[in-house]
Amino acid sequence: MHITRRETFNAAHRLFRPEWNDEKNLEVFGKCSNPNWHGHNYTLYVTVEGKVSDETGFVLNLKMLSKIIDAFVLQKLDHKNINTEVDFMQGKLASTENLAIGIWKQLDQPIKELGARLHRIKLEETEKNYVEYYG
Ligand code: NI
């Protein structure tokens, strides 16, 4: 059984390689290379896999999953600058792909400790673009 929790957050970023000039960064990363930062309203879907408990009828307690996502992801990302303020993104390009991998690494172990398994991170950066990561 798969169960999904949907969360939203907003955060600032800039996609750029410091060794490239602004022109080359604009060519590769487009508007997301704006030197003065910009924000996105992200939507995060955390899908967990597990067996339905005979005792509770749940795969896992969604309130516990919500607390884990809040502590390990949202507290670190919401209203933050991904490039400069988010510990698990330091030294990485702040792309949606890398952010999904970072979020997976934040949640994988805590979800195991709830007795379930992280199945997918889906992360929407805009209404038109999203990534899915399966570990
Ligand atoms: Ni952007």
Short mmCIF file of C-alpha atoms and ligand atoms in Angstrom, two decimals:
data_model
loop_
_atom_site.label_atom_id
_atom_site.label_comp_id
_atom_site.label_asym_id
_atom_site.label_seq_id
_atom_site.Cartn_x
_atom_site.Cartn_y
_atom_site.Cartn_z
CA MET A 1 0.00 0.00 0.00
CA HIS A 2 1.19 3.52 -0.79
CA ILE A 3 0.16 6.53 1.21
CA THR A 4 1.05 10.13 0.35
CA ARG A 5 1.31 13.30 2.37
CA ARG A 6 1.19 16.60 0.46
CA GLU A 7 2.96 19.66 1.84
CA THR A 8 3.78 23.11 0.51
CA PHE A 9 6.64 25.48 1.19
CA ASN A 10 8.25 28.45 -0.46
CA ALA A 11 11.93 29.10 -0.79
CA ALA A 12 14.44 31.22 -2.70
CA HIS A 13 17.25 29.98 -4.87
CA ARG A 14 19.61 30.74 -7.70
CA LEU A 15 20.90 28.23 -10.22
CA PHE A 16 24.44 29.15 -11.20
CA ARG A 17 27.99 27.91 -11.43
CA PRO A 18 30.35 30.47 -9.88
CA GLU A 19 33.06 29.67 -12.42
CA TRP A 20 30.74 30.73 -15.25
CA ASN A 21 29.92 34.35 -16.09
CA ASP A 22 26.35 35.73 -15.86
CA GLU A 23 25.86 35.32 -19.62
CA LYS A 24 26.75 31.60 -19.59
CA ASN A 25 24.64 31.02 -16.44
CA LEU A 26 21.68 32.73 -18.13
CA GLU A 27 22.15 30.59 -21.22
CA VAL A 28 22.12 27.32 -19.24
CA PHE A 29 19.82 28.08 -16.31
CA GLY A 30 17.52 30.76 -17.76
CA LYS A 31 15.55 32.96 -15.35
CA CYS A 32 16.56 30.74 -12.44
CA SER A 33 20.10 32.17 -12.74
CA ASN A 34 18.97 35.69 -11.73
CA PRO A 35 21.86 36.99 -9.54
CA ASN A 36 19.40 38.65 -7.11
CA TRP A 37 17.57 35.41 -6.21
CA HIS A 38 13.90 34.56 -6.74
CA GLY A 39 11.38 32.28 -5.10
CA HIS A 40 9.21 29.31 -5.94
CA ASN A 41 6.11 27.92 -4.30
CA TYR A 42 7.00 24.25 -4.03
CA THR A 43 4.59 21.36 -3.55
CA LEU A 44 6.06 18.24 -1.99
CA TYR A 45 4.48 14.76 -2.10
CA VAL A 46 6.00 12.21 0.26
CA THR A 47 4.84 8.68 -0.61
CA VAL A 48 5.41 5.92 1.90
CA GLU A 49 5.03 2.18 1.36
CA GLY A 50 4.02 -0.33 3.97
CA LYS A 51 1.54 -2.92 5.10
CA VAL A 52 -1.83 -2.03 6.51
CA SER A 53 -1.75 -2.74 10.22
CA ASP A 54 -4.50 -5.07 11.48
CA GLU A 55 -4.48 -3.12 14.72
CA THR A 56 -4.90 0.44 13.35
CA GLY A 57 -5.98 -0.02 9.72
CA PHE A 58 -3.17 2.43 8.80
CA VAL A 59 0.10 2.02 6.88
CA LEU A 60 1.47 4.51 9.37
CA ASN A 61 0.22 7.31 11.52
CA LEU A 62 -0.06 10.34 9.21
CA LYS A 63 0.28 12.69 12.15
CA MET A 64 3.72 11.18 12.86
CA LEU A 65 4.68 11.43 9.18
CA SER A 66 3.58 15.06 9.17
CA LYS A 67 5.76 15.77 12.24
CA ILE A 68 8.78 14.14 10.60
CA ILE A 69 8.36 16.10 7.37
CA ASP A 70 7.98 19.29 9.37
CA ALA A 71 11.08 18.70 11.53
CA PHE A 72 13.44 17.36 8.86
CA VAL A 73 12.29 19.29 5.78
CA LEU A 74 9.86 22.17 6.25
CA GLN A 75 11.58 23.80 9.23
CA LYS A 76 14.79 23.83 7.20
CA LEU A 77 13.34 24.97 3.86
CA ASP A 78 10.21 27.05 4.29
CA HIS A 79 10.87 30.78 3.71
CA LYS A 80 14.60 30.06 3.39
CA ASN A 81 17.29 30.64 0.79
CA ILE A 82 18.18 27.14 -0.45
CA ASN A 83 21.67 28.19 -1.60
CA THR A 84 22.77 29.87 1.62
CA GLU A 85 20.60 28.67 4.52
CA VAL A 86 19.70 25.01 4.06
CA ASP A 87 22.30 22.71 5.63
CA PHE A 88 21.53 19.62 3.54
CA MET A 89 21.84 21.59 0.26
CA GLN A 90 25.23 23.17 0.93
CA GLY A 91 27.67 22.71 -1.95
CA LYS A 92 24.92 21.53 -4.33
CA LEU A 93 23.17 23.24 -7.21
CA ALA A 94 19.72 24.22 -5.95
CA SER A 95 17.84 22.40 -8.71
CA THR A 96 14.53 20.62 -8.20
CA GLU A 97 16.32 17.31 -8.85
CA ASN A 98 18.97 17.91 -6.18
CA LEU A 99 16.36 19.20 -3.76
CA ALA A 100 14.30 16.02 -4.20
CA ILE A 101 17.41 13.89 -3.51
CA GLY A 102 18.22 16.02 -0.45
CA ILE A 103 14.68 15.67 0.89
CA TRP A 104 14.84 11.89 0.35
CA LYS A 105 18.04 11.71 2.42
CA GLN A 106 16.43 13.75 5.18
CA LEU A 107 13.35 11.50 5.39
CA ASP A 108 14.58 8.00 4.58
CA GLN A 109 15.83 7.01 8.05
CA PRO A 110 13.11 8.71 10.16
CA ILE A 111 10.42 6.97 8.07
CA LYS A 112 12.18 3.60 8.58
CA GLU A 113 11.98 4.25 12.29
CA LEU A 114 8.19 4.54 11.93
CA GLY A 115 8.18 1.00 10.50
CA ALA A 116 7.49 2.04 6.88
CA ARG A 117 9.57 2.66 3.75
CA LEU A 118 9.96 5.86 1.76
CA HIS A 119 8.77 5.09 -1.79
CA ARG A 120 8.82 8.37 -3.70
CA ILE A 121 9.57 12.05 -3.39
CA LYS A 122 7.61 14.11 -5.89
CA LEU A 123 8.52 17.77 -5.95
CA GLU A 124 6.76 20.42 -8.01
CA GLU A 125 8.71 23.64 -8.55
CA THR A 126 6.07 25.22 -10.77
CA GLU A 127 2.70 24.13 -12.10
CA LYS A 128 4.50 22.93 -15.21
CA ASN A 129 7.61 21.23 -13.84
CA TYR A 130 8.04 18.45 -11.32
CA VAL A 131 10.48 15.65 -10.54
CA GLU A 132 10.00 12.23 -8.98
CA TYR A 133 12.74 10.41 -7.09
CA TYR A 134 12.61 6.77 -6.00
CA GLY A 135 15.92 6.58 -4.13
NI NI B 1 14.05 29.08 -10.01
#
